[in-house]
Amino acid sequence: MTGKESYQDRVFDVCKMIPAGRVSTYGAISNFLDLGSARMVGWALNKCIMSNDPVPAHRVVNRKGELSGRIHFAHPDLMAKLLNKEGVVVMDNKVQNFEVIKWDPSKELY
DNA sequence: CGTTTGACGGTCC
DNA sequence: CGGACCGCCAAAC
């Protein structure tokens, strides 16, 4: 390719690097890719639904550990279900032990 | 080309 | 702890 990798492609790549059973945040990805705004991650992931690539967007939550993006999935409960399936405890649309299973590319990935 | 919106984050009170 | 407010950048209108 000519290197036309948009910020969206980088977000996809980072999301694919998130280990199962772990969750990342929009801010962490934004900081790692130096996008300057966490909103860009949300916009990029919104396109991931239209994309044919298997992007585990369900592993990305906001800084509070809430499944803020669940409403964009095929079913609002799909995101929580996928996380629960991977061993992540989700209650009331919030990730339990969030600080424990939180995964930061800038810290975990070196 | 100005305005609005959006899967956010941090600060302030 | 939670609500209000601003900053942030890109796409949609």
Coordinates of N, CA and C (backbone and C1' of nucleotides) in Angstrom, one line a residue:
Chain A
M1 N 0.8 -1.2 0.0 CA 0.0 0.0 0.0 C 0.9 1.2 0.0
T2 N 0.3 2.4 -0.3 CA 1.0 3.6 -0.3 C 1.1 4.3 1.0
G3 N 0.7 3.5 2.0 CA 0.9 4.1 3.4 C -0.3 5.1 3.7
K4 N -1.4 4.9 3.1 CA -2.5 5.8 3.3 C -3.3 5.3 4.6
E5 N -2.6 4.8 5.5 CA -3.3 4.3 6.7 C -3.9 5.4 7.5
S6 N -5.2 5.5 7.5 CA -5.8 6.5 8.3 C -5.8 6.2 9.7
Y7 N -6.1 7.2 10.6 CA -6.0 6.9 12.0 C -7.0 5.8 12.4
Q8 N -8.0 5.6 11.5 CA -9.0 4.6 11.8 C -8.3 3.2 11.7
D9 N -7.5 3.0 10.7 CA -6.8 1.7 10.6 C -5.9 1.4 11.8
R10 N -5.3 2.5 12.3 CA -4.4 2.3 13.5 C -5.2 1.8 14.7
V11 N -6.4 2.4 14.8 CA -7.3 2.1 15.9 C -7.7 0.6 15.8
F12 N -8.0 0.2 14.6 CA -8.4 -1.2 14.3 C -7.3 -2.1 14.8
D13 N -6.1 -1.7 14.4 CA -4.9 -2.6 14.7 C -4.7 -2.7 16.2
V14 N -4.8 -1.6 16.9 CA -4.7 -1.7 18.3 C -5.8 -2.5 19.0
C15 N -7.0 -2.4 18.5 CA -8.1 -3.1 19.1 C -7.8 -4.6 18.9
K16 N -7.3 -5.0 17.8 CA -7.0 -6.4 17.5 C -5.9 -6.9 18.4
M17 N -5.1 -6.0 19.0 CA -4.0 -6.4 19.9 C -4.5 -6.6 21.3
I18 N -5.7 -6.2 21.6 CA -6.2 -6.3 23.0 C -6.4 -7.8 23.3
P19 N -5.8 -8.3 24.3 CA -5.9 -9.7 24.7 C -7.3 -10.0 25.2
A20 N -7.8 -11.2 24.9 CA -9.1 -11.6 25.4 C -9.1 -11.6 26.9
G21 N -10.2 -11.2 27.5 CA -10.3 -11.2 28.9 C -9.8 -9.8 29.5
R22 N -9.4 -9.0 28.6 CA -9.0 -7.6 29.0 C -9.8 -6.6 28.3
V23 N -9.8 -5.4 28.8 CA -10.5 -4.3 28.2 C -9.6 -3.1 28.1
S24 N -9.8 -2.3 27.0 CA -9.0 -1.1 26.9 C -10.0 0.1 26.9
T25 N -9.4 1.3 26.9 CA -10.2 2.5 26.9 C -10.0 3.4 25.7
Y26 N -10.9 4.2 25.3 CA -10.7 5.1 24.2 C -9.6 6.0 24.4
G27 N -9.5 6.5 25.6 CA -8.4 7.5 26.0 C -7.0 6.8 25.8
A28 N -6.9 5.5 26.3 CA -5.6 4.9 26.2 C -5.2 4.7 24.8
I29 N -6.1 4.3 23.9 CA -5.8 4.1 22.5 C -5.5 5.5 21.9
S30 N -6.2 6.5 22.2 CA -6.0 7.8 21.7 C -4.6 8.3 22.1
N31 N -4.3 8.1 23.3 CA -3.0 8.5 23.8 C -1.8 7.7 23.2
F32 N -2.1 6.4 23.0 CA -1.0 5.6 22.4 C -0.8 6.0 20.9
L33 N -1.8 6.2 20.2 CA -1.7 6.6 18.8 C -1.5 8.1 18.7
D34 N -1.6 8.8 19.8 CA -1.4 10.3 19.8 C -2.4 11.0 18.9
L35 N -3.6 10.5 18.9 CA -4.7 11.1 18.1 C -5.0 12.5 18.6
G36 N -4.9 12.7 19.8 CA -5.2 14.0 20.4 C -6.6 14.1 20.9
S37 N -7.5 13.1 20.6 CA -8.8 13.2 21.1 C -9.4 11.7 21.2
A38 N -10.0 11.4 22.3 CA -10.5 10.1 22.4 C -11.7 9.9 21.5
R39 N -12.3 11.0 21.1 CA -13.5 10.9 20.3 C -13.2 10.2 18.9
M40 N -11.9 10.4 18.5 CA -11.5 9.8 17.2 C -11.6 8.3 17.3
V41 N -11.3 7.8 18.4 CA -11.3 6.3 18.6 C -12.8 5.9 18.4
G42 N -13.7 6.6 19.0 CA -15.1 6.2 18.9 C -15.6 6.3 17.5
W43 N -15.2 7.3 16.8 CA -15.5 7.5 15.4 C -15.0 6.4 14.5
A44 N -13.8 6.0 14.8 CA -13.1 5.0 14.0 C -13.8 3.6 14.3
L45 N -14.1 3.4 15.5 CA -14.7 2.1 15.9 C -16.2 2.1 15.3
N46 N -16.7 3.2 15.1 CA -18.1 3.2 14.5 C -18.0 2.7 13.1
K47 N -16.9 3.0 12.4 CA -16.8 2.5 11.0 C -16.5 1.0 11.0
C48 N -15.9 0.5 12.2 CA -15.5 -0.9 12.2 C -16.7 -1.8 12.0
I49 N -17.9 -1.3 12.4 CA -19.1 -2.1 12.2 C -19.3 -2.3 10.7
M50 N -19.0 -1.2 9.9 CA -19.2 -1.3 8.5 C -18.1 -2.1 7.8
S51 N -17.0 -2.2 8.6 CA -15.8 -2.9 8.0 C -16.0 -4.4 8.1
N52 N -15.4 -5.1 7.2 CA -15.5 -6.6 7.2 C -14.5 -7.2 8.1
D53 N -13.5 -6.4 8.6 CA -12.5 -6.9 9.5 C -13.1 -7.2 10.9
P54 N -12.7 -8.3 11.5 CA -13.1 -8.7 12.8 C -12.5 -7.8 13.9
V55 N -13.0 -6.7 14.2 CA -12.4 -5.8 15.2 C -13.1 -6.0 16.5
P56 N -12.4 -6.4 17.5 CA -13.0 -6.7 18.8 C -13.3 -5.4 19.5
A57 N -14.3 -4.6 19.0 CA -14.6 -3.3 19.6 C -15.2 -3.4 20.9
H58 N -15.7 -4.6 21.2 CA -16.4 -4.9 22.5 C -15.4 -4.8 23.7
R59 N -14.1 -4.9 23.3 CA -13.1 -4.8 24.4 C -12.7 -3.4 24.7
V60 N -13.3 -2.4 24.0 CA -13.0 -1.0 24.3 C -14.2 -0.3 25.0
V61 N -13.9 0.2 26.1 CA -14.9 0.9 26.9 C -14.4 2.3 27.3
N62 N -15.2 3.1 27.9 CA -14.8 4.4 28.3 C -14.0 4.4 29.6
R63 N -13.5 5.5 30.0 CA -12.6 5.6 31.2 C -13.3 5.1 32.4
K64 N -14.6 5.1 32.5 CA -15.4 4.7 33.6 C -15.6 3.2 33.7
G65 N -15.2 2.5 32.6 CA -15.4 1.1 32.5 C -16.8 0.8 32.0
E66 N -17.5 1.8 31.5 CA -18.9 1.5 31.1 C -18.9 1.1 29.6
L67 N -19.9 0.3 29.3 CA -20.0 -0.1 27.9 C -20.8 0.9 27.1
S68 N -20.2 2.1 27.0 CA -20.8 3.2 26.3 C -21.1 2.9 24.8
G69 N -20.4 2.0 24.2 CA -20.6 1.7 22.8 C -21.5 0.6 22.5
R70 N -22.1 0.0 23.5 CA -22.9 -1.2 23.4 C -24.1 -0.9 22.4
I71 N -24.6 0.3 22.4 CA -25.8 0.6 21.6 C -25.5 0.6 20.1
H72 N -24.2 0.6 19.8 CA -23.9 0.6 18.4 C -23.7 -0.8 17.8
F73 N -23.8 -1.8 18.7 CA -23.7 -3.2 18.2 C -25.0 -3.7 17.7
A74 N -25.0 -4.9 17.1 CA -26.2 -5.4 16.5 C -27.3 -5.5 17.5
H75 N -26.9 -5.9 18.7 CA -27.8 -5.9 19.9 C -27.1 -5.2 21.0
P76 N -27.9 -4.4 21.8 CA -27.3 -3.6 22.9 C -26.6 -4.5 23.9
D77 N -27.1 -5.8 24.0 CA -26.5 -6.7 25.0 C -25.4 -7.5 24.5
L78 N -25.1 -7.4 23.2 CA -24.1 -8.2 22.5 C -22.7 -7.9 23.1
M79 N -22.4 -6.7 23.3 CA -21.1 -6.3 23.8 C -20.9 -6.9 25.2
A80 N -21.8 -6.8 26.1 CA -21.7 -7.3 27.4 C -21.6 -8.9 27.4
K81 N -22.3 -9.4 26.4 CA -22.3 -10.9 26.3 C -21.0 -11.4 25.8
L82 N -20.4 -10.7 24.9 CA -19.1 -11.1 24.4 C -18.0 -11.0 25.5
L83 N -18.1 -9.9 26.2 CA -17.1 -9.7 27.3 C -17.3 -10.8 28.4
N84 N -18.5 -11.0 28.7 CA -18.8 -12.1 29.7 C -18.3 -13.4 29.2
K85 N -18.4 -13.6 27.9 CA -18.0 -14.9 27.3 C -16.4 -15.0 27.4
E86 N -15.8 -13.9 27.4 CA -14.3 -13.9 27.5 C -13.8 -13.9 29.0
G87 N -14.7 -13.9 29.9 CA -14.4 -14.0 31.3 C -14.4 -12.6 32.0
V88 N -14.9 -11.6 31.2 CA -15.0 -10.3 31.8 C -16.4 -10.1 32.5
V89 N -16.3 -9.8 33.7 CA -17.6 -9.6 34.5 C -18.2 -8.3 34.2
V90 N -19.4 -8.3 33.6 CA -20.1 -7.0 33.3 C -21.4 -7.0 34.0
M91 N -21.6 -5.9 34.8 CA -22.8 -5.8 35.6 C -23.3 -4.4 35.4
D92 N -24.6 -4.3 35.0 CA -25.2 -3.0 34.8 C -24.5 -2.1 33.8
N93 N -24.1 -2.8 32.7 CA -23.3 -2.1 31.6 C -22.0 -1.6 32.1
K94 N -21.5 -2.1 33.2 CA -20.2 -1.6 33.7 C -19.3 -2.8 33.9
V95 N -18.0 -2.7 33.6 CA -17.0 -3.7 33.7 C -16.5 -3.8 35.2
Q96 N -16.7 -4.9 35.8 CA -16.2 -5.1 37.2 C -14.7 -5.4 37.2
N97 N -14.0 -5.0 38.2 CA -12.6 -5.1 38.3 C -11.9 -4.4 37.1
F98 N -12.5 -3.3 36.7 CA -12.1 -2.6 35.5 C -10.6 -2.2 35.7
E99 N -10.2 -1.7 36.9 CA -8.8 -1.3 37.1 C -7.9 -2.5 37.0
V100 N -8.4 -3.6 37.2 CA -7.5 -4.8 37.2 C -7.3 -5.4 35.8
I101 N -8.4 -5.5 35.1 CA -8.3 -6.0 33.7 C -8.0 -5.0 32.7
K102 N -7.9 -3.7 33.1 CA -7.7 -2.6 32.2 C -6.4 -2.8 31.4
W103 N -6.4 -2.6 30.2 CA -5.2 -2.9 29.3 C -4.8 -1.6 28.6
D104 N -3.6 -1.1 28.9 CA -3.1 0.1 28.2 C -2.0 -0.3 27.3
P105 N -2.1 0.0 26.0 CA -1.0 -0.2 25.0 C 0.3 0.5 25.4
S106 N 0.2 1.6 25.9 CA 1.4 2.4 26.2 C 2.1 1.8 27.4
K107 N 1.4 1.0 28.2 CA 2.0 0.4 29.4 C 2.3 -1.0 29.3
E108 N 1.3 -1.8 28.7 CA 1.4 -3.2 28.6 C 2.3 -3.5 27.3
L109 N 2.1 -2.7 26.3 CA 2.8 -2.9 25.1 C 4.0 -2.0 25.0
Y110 N 5.1 -2.6 24.8 CA 6.4 -1.9 24.8 C 7.2 -2.3 23.6
Chain B
dC1 P -13.5 28.4 2.0 O5' -14.8 28.3 2.9 C5' -15.6 29.5 2.8 C4' -16.7 29.2 3.9 C3' -16.1 28.8 5.2 O3' -16.9 29.4 6.2 C1' -17.6 27.2 4.5
dG2 P -16.2 30.0 7.6 O5' -17.4 29.9 8.6 C5' -18.6 30.7 8.4 C4' -19.8 30.0 9.0 C3' -19.6 29.7 10.5 O3' -20.8 30.0 11.2 C1' -20.1 27.7 9.3
dT3 P -20.9 29.7 12.8 O5' -21.7 28.4 12.9 C5' -22.9 28.3 12.2 C4' -23.6 26.9 12.4 C3' -23.5 26.4 13.9 O3' -24.8 26.0 14.3 C1' -22.7 24.8 12.4
dT4 P -25.0 25.5 15.8 O5' -25.0 23.9 15.7 C5' -25.8 23.3 14.7 C4' -25.6 21.8 14.6 C3' -25.6 21.1 16.0 O3' -26.5 20.1 16.1 C1' -23.7 20.5 14.7
dT5 P -26.7 19.3 17.5 O5' -25.9 17.9 17.3 C5' -26.1 17.2 16.0 C4' -25.1 16.1 15.9 C3' -24.9 15.2 17.2 O3' -25.0 13.9 16.8 C1' -22.8 16.0 16.3
dG6 P -25.5 12.8 17.8 O5' -24.1 12.0 18.1 C5' -23.5 11.3 17.0 C4' -22.1 10.9 17.4 C3' -22.0 10.4 18.8 O3' -21.4 9.1 18.9 C1' -20.4 12.1 18.3
dA7 P -22.4 8.1 19.6 O5' -21.4 7.1 20.2 C5' -21.5 6.6 21.6 C4' -20.3 5.9 22.0 C3' -19.0 6.7 21.8 O3' -18.3 6.7 23.0 C1' -18.7 4.5 20.9
dC8 P -18.4 7.9 24.0 O5' -17.0 8.6 23.9 C5' -15.8 7.9 23.6 C4' -14.6 8.5 24.2 C3' -14.5 8.4 25.7 O3' -13.2 8.1 26.1 C1' -14.5 10.6 25.2
dG9 P -12.8 8.0 27.7 O5' -12.2 9.4 28.0 C5' -11.1 9.9 27.2 C4' -10.5 11.1 27.9 C3' -10.4 10.9 29.5 O3' -9.1 11.4 29.9 C1' -11.7 12.8 28.9
dG10 P -8.7 11.2 31.4 O5' -8.6 12.7 32.0 C5' -8.0 13.7 31.3 C4' -8.4 15.1 31.8 C3' -8.4 15.1 33.4 O3' -7.7 16.2 33.8 C1' -10.5 15.9 32.5
dT11 P -7.5 16.3 35.5 O5' -8.1 17.8 35.8 C5' -8.1 18.8 34.7 C4' -9.3 19.7 35.0 C3' -9.4 20.1 36.5 O3' -9.5 21.5 36.6 C1' -11.5 19.4 35.5
dC12 P -9.3 22.2 38.1 O5' -10.8 22.6 38.4 C5' -11.6 23.3 37.4 C4' -13.0 23.5 37.8 C3' -13.2 23.8 39.3 O3' -14.1 24.9 39.5 C1' -14.6 22.0 38.6
dC13 P -14.2 25.5 41.0 O5' -15.6 24.9 41.5 C5' -16.8 25.3 40.7 C4' -18.0 24.5 41.3 C3' -18.1 24.5 42.8 O3' -19.5 24.8 43.1 C1' -18.1 22.3 42.1
Chain C
dC1 P -17.1 6.4 44.8 O5' -18.3 7.4 44.4 C5' -19.6 7.2 45.0 C4' -20.6 8.2 44.4 C3' -20.7 8.2 42.9 O3' -22.0 8.3 42.5 C1' -20.2 10.4 43.6
dG2 P -22.6 7.9 41.1 O5' -23.1 9.3 40.5 C5' -24.0 10.0 41.3 C4' -24.0 11.5 40.7 C3' -24.0 11.5 39.2 O3' -24.9 12.5 38.8 C1' -22.3 12.9 40.0
dG3 P -25.8 12.3 37.5 O5' -26.2 13.7 37.1 C5' -26.6 14.7 38.1 C4' -25.9 16.0 37.9 C3' -25.9 16.5 36.4 O3' -26.4 17.8 36.3 C1' -23.7 16.6 37.3
dA4 P -26.8 18.4 34.9 O5' -25.6 19.6 34.7 C5' -25.3 20.4 35.8 C4' -24.1 21.3 35.4 C3' -24.1 21.8 34.0 O3' -23.7 23.2 34.0 C1' -22.1 20.7 34.5
dC5 P -23.8 24.0 32.6 O5' -22.3 24.1 32.1 C5' -21.3 24.4 33.0 C4' -19.9 24.3 32.3 C3' -19.9 24.6 30.8 O3' -18.9 25.6 30.5 C1' -18.7 22.6 31.3
dC6 P -18.8 26.2 29.0 O5' -17.4 25.6 28.5 C5' -16.3 25.9 29.3 C4' -15.1 25.0 28.9 C3' -14.7 25.1 27.5 O3' -13.3 25.4 27.3 C1' -15.0 22.8 28.1
dG7 P -12.7 25.8 25.9 O5' -11.8 24.6 25.5 C5' -10.9 24.0 26.4 C4' -10.4 22.7 25.9 C3' -10.1 22.7 24.4 O3' -8.8 22.0 24.1 C1' -11.6 20.9 24.9
dC8 P -8.1 22.3 22.7 O5' -7.8 20.9 22.1 C5' -7.9 19.7 22.8 C4' -8.5 18.6 22.0 C3' -8.6 18.9 20.5 O3' -7.4 18.3 19.8 C1' -10.6 17.9 21.2
dC9 P -6.9 19.0 18.4 O5' -7.7 18.1 17.3 C5' -7.5 16.7 17.2 C4' -8.6 16.1 16.4 C3' -8.7 16.6 15.0 O3' -8.7 15.5 14.0 C1' -10.8 16.5 16.0
dA10 P -8.4 15.9 12.5 O5' -9.5 15.0 11.7 C5' -9.8 13.7 12.2 C4' -11.2 13.3 11.9 C3' -11.6 13.7 10.5 O3' -12.3 12.6 10.0 C1' -13.1 14.6 12.1
dA11 P -12.5 12.5 8.4 O5' -14.1 12.4 8.3 C5' -14.8 11.4 9.0 C4' -16.2 11.7 9.2 C3' -17.0 12.0 7.9 O3' -18.2 11.3 7.9 C1' -17.3 13.8 9.4
dA12 P -19.1 11.2 6.5 O5' -20.4 12.0 7.0 C5' -21.0 11.7 8.3 C4' -22.1 12.7 8.6 C3' -22.9 13.0 7.4 O3' -24.3 13.1 7.7 C1' -22.0 15.0 8.3
dC13 P -25.4 13.3 6.5 O5' -25.8 14.8 6.7 C5' -26.1 15.3 8.0 C4' -26.4 16.8 7.9 C3' -27.1 17.2 6.6 O3' -28.3 18.0 6.9 C1' -25.3 18.6 7.0

